[in-house]
Short mmCIF file of N, CA and C in Angstrom, two decimals:
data_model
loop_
_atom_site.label_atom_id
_atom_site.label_comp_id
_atom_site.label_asym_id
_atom_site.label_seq_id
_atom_site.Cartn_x
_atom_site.Cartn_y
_atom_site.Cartn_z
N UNK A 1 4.00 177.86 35.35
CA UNK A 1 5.43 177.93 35.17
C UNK A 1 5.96 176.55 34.77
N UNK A 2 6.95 176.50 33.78
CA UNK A 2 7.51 175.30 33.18
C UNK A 2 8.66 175.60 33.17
N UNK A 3 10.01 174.67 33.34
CA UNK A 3 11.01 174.42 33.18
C UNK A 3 11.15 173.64 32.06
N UNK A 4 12.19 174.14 31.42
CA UNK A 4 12.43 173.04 30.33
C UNK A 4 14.29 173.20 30.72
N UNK A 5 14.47 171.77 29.55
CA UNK A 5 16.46 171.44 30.18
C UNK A 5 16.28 170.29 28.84
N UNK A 6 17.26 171.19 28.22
CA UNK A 6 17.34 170.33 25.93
C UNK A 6 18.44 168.99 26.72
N UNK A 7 18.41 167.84 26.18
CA UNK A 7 19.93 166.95 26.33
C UNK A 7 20.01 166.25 25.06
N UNK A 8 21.09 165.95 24.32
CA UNK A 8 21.24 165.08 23.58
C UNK A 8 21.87 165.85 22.59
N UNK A 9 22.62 167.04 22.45
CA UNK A 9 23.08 167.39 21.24
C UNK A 9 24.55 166.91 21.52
N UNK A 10 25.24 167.36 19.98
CA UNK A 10 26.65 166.88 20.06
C UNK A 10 26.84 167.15 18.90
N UNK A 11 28.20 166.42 18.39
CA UNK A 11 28.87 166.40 16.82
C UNK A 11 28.52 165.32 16.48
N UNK A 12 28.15 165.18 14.95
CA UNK A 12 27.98 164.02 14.10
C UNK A 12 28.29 164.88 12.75
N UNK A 13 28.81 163.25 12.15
CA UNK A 13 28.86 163.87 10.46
C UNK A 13 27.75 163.85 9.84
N UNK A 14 27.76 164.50 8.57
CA UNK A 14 26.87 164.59 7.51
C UNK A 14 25.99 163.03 7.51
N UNK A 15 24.56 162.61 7.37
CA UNK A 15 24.53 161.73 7.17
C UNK A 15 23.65 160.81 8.48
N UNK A 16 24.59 161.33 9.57
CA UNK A 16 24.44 160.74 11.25
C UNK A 16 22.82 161.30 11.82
N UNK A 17 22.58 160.52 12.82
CA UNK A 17 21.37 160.77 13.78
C UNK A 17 21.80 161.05 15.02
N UNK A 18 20.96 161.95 15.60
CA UNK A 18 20.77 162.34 17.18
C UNK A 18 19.17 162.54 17.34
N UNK A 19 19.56 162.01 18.88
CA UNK A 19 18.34 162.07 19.23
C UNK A 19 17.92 163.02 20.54
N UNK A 20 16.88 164.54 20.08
CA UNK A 20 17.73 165.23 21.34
C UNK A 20 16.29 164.77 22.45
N UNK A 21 16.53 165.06 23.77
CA UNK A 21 15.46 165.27 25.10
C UNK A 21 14.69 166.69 24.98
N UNK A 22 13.60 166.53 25.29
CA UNK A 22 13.87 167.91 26.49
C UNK A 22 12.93 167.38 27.62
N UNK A 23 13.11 167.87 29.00
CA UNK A 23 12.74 167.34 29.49
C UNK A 23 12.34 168.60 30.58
N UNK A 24 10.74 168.44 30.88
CA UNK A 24 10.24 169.14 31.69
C UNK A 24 9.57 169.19 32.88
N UNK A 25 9.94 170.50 33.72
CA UNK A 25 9.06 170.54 35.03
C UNK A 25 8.16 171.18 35.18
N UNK A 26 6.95 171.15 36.01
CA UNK A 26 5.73 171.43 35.93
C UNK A 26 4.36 170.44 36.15
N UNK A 27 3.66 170.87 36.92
CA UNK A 27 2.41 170.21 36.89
C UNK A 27 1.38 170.46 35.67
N UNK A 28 1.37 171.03 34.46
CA UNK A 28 0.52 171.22 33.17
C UNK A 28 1.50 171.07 32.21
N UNK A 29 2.77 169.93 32.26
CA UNK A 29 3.28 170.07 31.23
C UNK A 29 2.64 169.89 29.71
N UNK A 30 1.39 168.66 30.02
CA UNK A 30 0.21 168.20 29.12
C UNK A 30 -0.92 169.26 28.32
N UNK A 31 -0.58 170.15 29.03
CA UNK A 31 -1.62 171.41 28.92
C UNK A 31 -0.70 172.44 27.56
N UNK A 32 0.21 171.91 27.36
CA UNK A 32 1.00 172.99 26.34
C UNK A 32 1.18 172.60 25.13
N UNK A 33 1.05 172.76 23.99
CA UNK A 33 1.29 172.62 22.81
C UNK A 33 3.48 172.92 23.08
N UNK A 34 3.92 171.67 22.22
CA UNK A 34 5.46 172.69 22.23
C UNK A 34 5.97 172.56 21.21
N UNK A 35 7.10 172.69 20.55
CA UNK A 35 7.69 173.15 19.73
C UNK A 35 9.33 173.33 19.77
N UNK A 36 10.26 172.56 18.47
CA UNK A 36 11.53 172.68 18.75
C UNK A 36 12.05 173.85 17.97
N UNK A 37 12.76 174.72 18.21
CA UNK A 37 13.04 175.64 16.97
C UNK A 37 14.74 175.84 17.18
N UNK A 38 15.30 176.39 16.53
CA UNK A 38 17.19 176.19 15.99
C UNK A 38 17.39 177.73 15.54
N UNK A 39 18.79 178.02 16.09
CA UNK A 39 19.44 179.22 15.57
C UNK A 39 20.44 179.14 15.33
N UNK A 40 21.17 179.13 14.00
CA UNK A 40 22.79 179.14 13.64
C UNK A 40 23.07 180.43 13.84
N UNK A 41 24.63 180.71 13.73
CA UNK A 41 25.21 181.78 13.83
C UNK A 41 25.05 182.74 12.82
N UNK A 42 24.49 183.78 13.25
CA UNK A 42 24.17 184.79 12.27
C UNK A 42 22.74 184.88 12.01
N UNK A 43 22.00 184.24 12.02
CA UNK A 43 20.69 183.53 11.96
C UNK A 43 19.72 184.31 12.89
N UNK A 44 18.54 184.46 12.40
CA UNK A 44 17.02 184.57 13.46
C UNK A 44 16.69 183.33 13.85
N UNK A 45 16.11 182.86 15.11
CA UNK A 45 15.40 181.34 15.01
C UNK A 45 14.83 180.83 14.54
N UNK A 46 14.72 180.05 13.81
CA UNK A 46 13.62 179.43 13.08
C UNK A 46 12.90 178.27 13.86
N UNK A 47 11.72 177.84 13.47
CA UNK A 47 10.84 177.32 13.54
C UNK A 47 11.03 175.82 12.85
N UNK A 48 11.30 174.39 13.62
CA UNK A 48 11.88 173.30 12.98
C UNK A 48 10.70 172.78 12.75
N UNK A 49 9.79 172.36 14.50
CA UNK A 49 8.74 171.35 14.22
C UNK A 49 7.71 171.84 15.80
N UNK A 50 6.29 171.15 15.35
CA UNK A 50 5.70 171.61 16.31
C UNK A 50 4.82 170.56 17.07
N UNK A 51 4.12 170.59 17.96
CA UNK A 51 3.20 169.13 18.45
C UNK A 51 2.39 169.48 19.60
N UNK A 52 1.34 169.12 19.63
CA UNK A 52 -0.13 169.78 20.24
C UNK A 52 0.26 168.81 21.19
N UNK A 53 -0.90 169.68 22.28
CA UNK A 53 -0.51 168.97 23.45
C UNK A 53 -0.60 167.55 24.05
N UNK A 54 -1.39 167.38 22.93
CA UNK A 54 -1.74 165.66 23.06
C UNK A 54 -1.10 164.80 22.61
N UNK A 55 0.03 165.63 21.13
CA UNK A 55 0.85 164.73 20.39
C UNK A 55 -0.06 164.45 19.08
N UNK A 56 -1.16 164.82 19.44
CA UNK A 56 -2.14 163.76 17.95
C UNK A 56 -1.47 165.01 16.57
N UNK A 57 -1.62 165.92 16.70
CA UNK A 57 -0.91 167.60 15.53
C UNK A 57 0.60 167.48 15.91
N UNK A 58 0.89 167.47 14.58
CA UNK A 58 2.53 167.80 14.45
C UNK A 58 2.85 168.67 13.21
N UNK A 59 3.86 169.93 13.17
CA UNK A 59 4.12 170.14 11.39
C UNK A 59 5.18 170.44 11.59
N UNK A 60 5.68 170.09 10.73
CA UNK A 60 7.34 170.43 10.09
C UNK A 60 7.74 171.34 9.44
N UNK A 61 8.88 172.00 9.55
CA UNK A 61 9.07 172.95 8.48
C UNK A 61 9.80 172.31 7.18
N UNK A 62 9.17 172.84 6.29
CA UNK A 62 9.97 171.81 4.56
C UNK A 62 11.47 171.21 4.88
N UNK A 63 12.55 171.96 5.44
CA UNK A 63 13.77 171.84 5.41
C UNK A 63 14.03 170.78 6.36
N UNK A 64 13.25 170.15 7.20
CA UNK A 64 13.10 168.83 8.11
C UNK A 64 12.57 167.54 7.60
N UNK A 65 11.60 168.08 6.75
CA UNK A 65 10.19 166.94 6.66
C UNK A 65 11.06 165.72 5.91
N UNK A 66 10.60 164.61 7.17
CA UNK A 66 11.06 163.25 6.32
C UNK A 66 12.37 163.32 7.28
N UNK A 67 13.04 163.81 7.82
CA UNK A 67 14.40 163.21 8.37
C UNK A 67 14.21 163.70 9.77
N UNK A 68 13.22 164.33 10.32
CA UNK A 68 13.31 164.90 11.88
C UNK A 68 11.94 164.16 12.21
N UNK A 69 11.66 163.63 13.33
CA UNK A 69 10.55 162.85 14.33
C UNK A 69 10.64 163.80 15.59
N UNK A 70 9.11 164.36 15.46
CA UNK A 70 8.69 165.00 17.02
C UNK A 70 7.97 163.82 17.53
N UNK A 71 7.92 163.86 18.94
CA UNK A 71 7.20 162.61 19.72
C UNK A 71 7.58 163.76 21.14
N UNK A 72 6.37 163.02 21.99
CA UNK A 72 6.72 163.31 23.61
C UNK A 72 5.45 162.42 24.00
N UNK A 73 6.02 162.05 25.50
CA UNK A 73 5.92 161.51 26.52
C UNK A 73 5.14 162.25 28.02
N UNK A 74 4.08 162.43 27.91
CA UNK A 74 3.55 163.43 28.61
C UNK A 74 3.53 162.54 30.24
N UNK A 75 3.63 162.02 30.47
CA UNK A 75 3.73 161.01 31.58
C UNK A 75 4.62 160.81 32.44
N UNK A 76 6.03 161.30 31.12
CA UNK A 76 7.07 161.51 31.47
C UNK A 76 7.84 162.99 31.30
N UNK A 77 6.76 163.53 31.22
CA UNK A 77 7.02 165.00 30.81
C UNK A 77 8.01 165.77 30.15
N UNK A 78 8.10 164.74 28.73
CA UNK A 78 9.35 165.03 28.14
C UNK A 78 8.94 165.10 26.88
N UNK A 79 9.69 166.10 26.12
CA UNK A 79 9.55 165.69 24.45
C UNK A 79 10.98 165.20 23.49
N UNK A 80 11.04 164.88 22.69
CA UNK A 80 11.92 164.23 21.94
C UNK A 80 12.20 164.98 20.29
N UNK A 81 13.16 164.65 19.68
CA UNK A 81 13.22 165.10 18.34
C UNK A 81 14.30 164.19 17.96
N UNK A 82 13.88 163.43 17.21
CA UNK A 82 14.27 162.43 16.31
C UNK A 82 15.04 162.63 14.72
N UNK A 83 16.55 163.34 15.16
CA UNK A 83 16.97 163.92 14.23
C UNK A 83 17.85 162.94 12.96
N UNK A 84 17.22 162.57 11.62
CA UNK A 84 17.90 161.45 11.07
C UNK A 84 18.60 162.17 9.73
N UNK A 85 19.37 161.65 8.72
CA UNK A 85 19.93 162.02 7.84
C UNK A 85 20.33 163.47 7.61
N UNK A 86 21.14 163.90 9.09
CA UNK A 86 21.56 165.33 9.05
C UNK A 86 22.51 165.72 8.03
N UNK A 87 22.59 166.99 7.92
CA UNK A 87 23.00 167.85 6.88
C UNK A 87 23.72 168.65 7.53
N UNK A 88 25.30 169.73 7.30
CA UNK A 88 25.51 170.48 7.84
C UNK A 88 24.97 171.72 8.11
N UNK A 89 23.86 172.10 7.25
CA UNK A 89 22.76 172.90 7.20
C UNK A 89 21.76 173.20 8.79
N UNK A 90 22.26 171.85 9.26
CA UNK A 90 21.18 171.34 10.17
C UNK A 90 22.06 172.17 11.46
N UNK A 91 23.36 172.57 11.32
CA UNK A 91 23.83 172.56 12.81
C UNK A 91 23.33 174.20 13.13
N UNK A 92 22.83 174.02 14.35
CA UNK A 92 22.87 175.00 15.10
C UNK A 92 22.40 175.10 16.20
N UNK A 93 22.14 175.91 17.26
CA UNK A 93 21.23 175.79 18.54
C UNK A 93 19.90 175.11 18.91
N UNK A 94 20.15 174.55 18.94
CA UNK A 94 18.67 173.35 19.21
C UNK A 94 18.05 174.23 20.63
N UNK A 95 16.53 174.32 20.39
CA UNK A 95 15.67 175.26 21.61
C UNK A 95 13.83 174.03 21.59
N UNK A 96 13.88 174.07 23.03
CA UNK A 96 12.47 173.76 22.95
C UNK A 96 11.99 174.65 23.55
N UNK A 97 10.26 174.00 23.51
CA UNK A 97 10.02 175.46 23.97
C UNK A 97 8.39 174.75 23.95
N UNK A 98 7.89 175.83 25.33
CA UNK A 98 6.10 175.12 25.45
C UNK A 98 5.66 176.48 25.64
N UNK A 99 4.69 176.19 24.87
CA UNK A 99 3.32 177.58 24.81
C UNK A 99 1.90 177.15 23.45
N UNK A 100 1.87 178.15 22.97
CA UNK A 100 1.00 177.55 22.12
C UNK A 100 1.07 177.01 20.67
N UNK A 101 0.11 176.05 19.77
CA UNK A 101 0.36 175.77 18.85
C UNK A 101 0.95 176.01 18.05
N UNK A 102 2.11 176.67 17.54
CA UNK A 102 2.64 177.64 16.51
C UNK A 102 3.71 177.44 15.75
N UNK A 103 3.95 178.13 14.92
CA UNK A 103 5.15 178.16 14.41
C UNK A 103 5.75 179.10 14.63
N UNK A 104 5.48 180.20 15.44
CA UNK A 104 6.16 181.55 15.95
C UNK A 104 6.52 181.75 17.30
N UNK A 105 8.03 182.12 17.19
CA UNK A 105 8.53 182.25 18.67
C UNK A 105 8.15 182.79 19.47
N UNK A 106 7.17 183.75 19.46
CA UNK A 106 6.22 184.72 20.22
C UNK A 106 5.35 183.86 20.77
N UNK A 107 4.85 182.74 20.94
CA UNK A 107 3.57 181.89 20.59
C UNK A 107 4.53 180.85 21.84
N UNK A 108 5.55 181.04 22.21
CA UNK A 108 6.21 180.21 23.10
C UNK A 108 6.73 181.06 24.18
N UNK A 109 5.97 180.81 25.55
CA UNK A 109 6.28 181.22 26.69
C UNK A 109 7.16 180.51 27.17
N UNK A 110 7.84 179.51 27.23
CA UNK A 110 9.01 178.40 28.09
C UNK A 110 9.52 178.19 27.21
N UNK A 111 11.43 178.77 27.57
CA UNK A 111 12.19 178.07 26.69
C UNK A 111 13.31 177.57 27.49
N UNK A 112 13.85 176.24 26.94
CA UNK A 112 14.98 175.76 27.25
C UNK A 112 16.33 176.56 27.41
N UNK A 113 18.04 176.06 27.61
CA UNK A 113 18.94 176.73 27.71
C UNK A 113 19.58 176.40 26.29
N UNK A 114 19.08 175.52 25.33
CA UNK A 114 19.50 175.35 24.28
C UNK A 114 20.73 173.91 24.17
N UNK A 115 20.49 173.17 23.25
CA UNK A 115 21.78 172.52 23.04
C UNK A 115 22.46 172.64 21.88
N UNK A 116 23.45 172.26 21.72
CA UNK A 116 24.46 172.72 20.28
C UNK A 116 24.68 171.49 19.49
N UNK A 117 24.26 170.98 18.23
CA UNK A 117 24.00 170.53 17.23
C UNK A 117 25.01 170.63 15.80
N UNK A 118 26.02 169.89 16.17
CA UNK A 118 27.37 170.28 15.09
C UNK A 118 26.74 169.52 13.89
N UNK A 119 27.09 169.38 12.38
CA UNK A 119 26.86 168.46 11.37
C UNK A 119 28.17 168.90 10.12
N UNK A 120 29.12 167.92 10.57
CA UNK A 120 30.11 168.05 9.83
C UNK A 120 30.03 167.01 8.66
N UNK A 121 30.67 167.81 7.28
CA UNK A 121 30.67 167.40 5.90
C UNK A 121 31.90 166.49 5.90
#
C-alpha cells in the first residue's frame, strides 16, 4: 500500500515554470516504477512522463519532451516534475501515480488526489 499527496500546482502564465512534489508513504516506495499523467476538462488522462524505479528509465510523451524534468528522491520518497516553458495546452489536473513501468493508467495501482495546473496566455 502507497500513499501518494501531488503539491506544487498553481497559476502561471504562458512561458512560466512549476515545480510539482509528490510525495509518498510506504515502506516499497523504491520498489515502484511511477509516473505523472494530466486530465483537462473534457479530456481522458493522458500519460505525461514516466520513471523506473531506480530513476535510471524515463520517457516522455512528445507534447512534454524538452520542457518537463521527471526526477525522484527515493530516500526521500518523493518524486518531482520539473515543469518549464509551459503552454496553456499544459493546464490541467496534474496526477501521480506508482505501479508499473508504463504509459497506461491501468499499469498504475496508487494514485494521488491530483493538483490543478492553470497556464494562462
Amino acid at each position: 500500500q502507497v500513499q501518494l499527496v501531488e503539491s506544487g500546482g498553481g497559476w502561471v502564465q504562458a512561458g512560466g515554470s512549476l515545480r510539482l512534489s509528490c510525495a509518498a508513504s510506504g515502506r516499497t516506495f523504491s520498489s515502484y516504477a511511477m509516473g505523472w499523467f494530466r486530465q483537462a476538462p473534457g479530456k481522458e488522462r493522458e500519460f505525461v512522463v514516466r520513471i523506473s524505479s531506480s530513476g535510471a528509465n524515463t520517457d516522455y510523451a512528445d507534447s512534454v519532451k524538452g520542457r518537463f524534468t521527471i526526477s525522484r528522491n527515493n530516500a526521500k520518497n518523493t518524486m518531482y516534475l520539473q515543469m518549464d516553458s509551459l503552454k496553456p495546452e499544459d493546464t490541467a489536473v496534474y496526477y501521480c501515480a506508482a505501479g508499473l513501468y508504463s504509459r497506461v493508467v491501468a499499469r498504475y495501482n496508487y494514485w494521488g488526489q491530483g493538483t490543478q495546473v492553470t497556464v494562462s496566455s
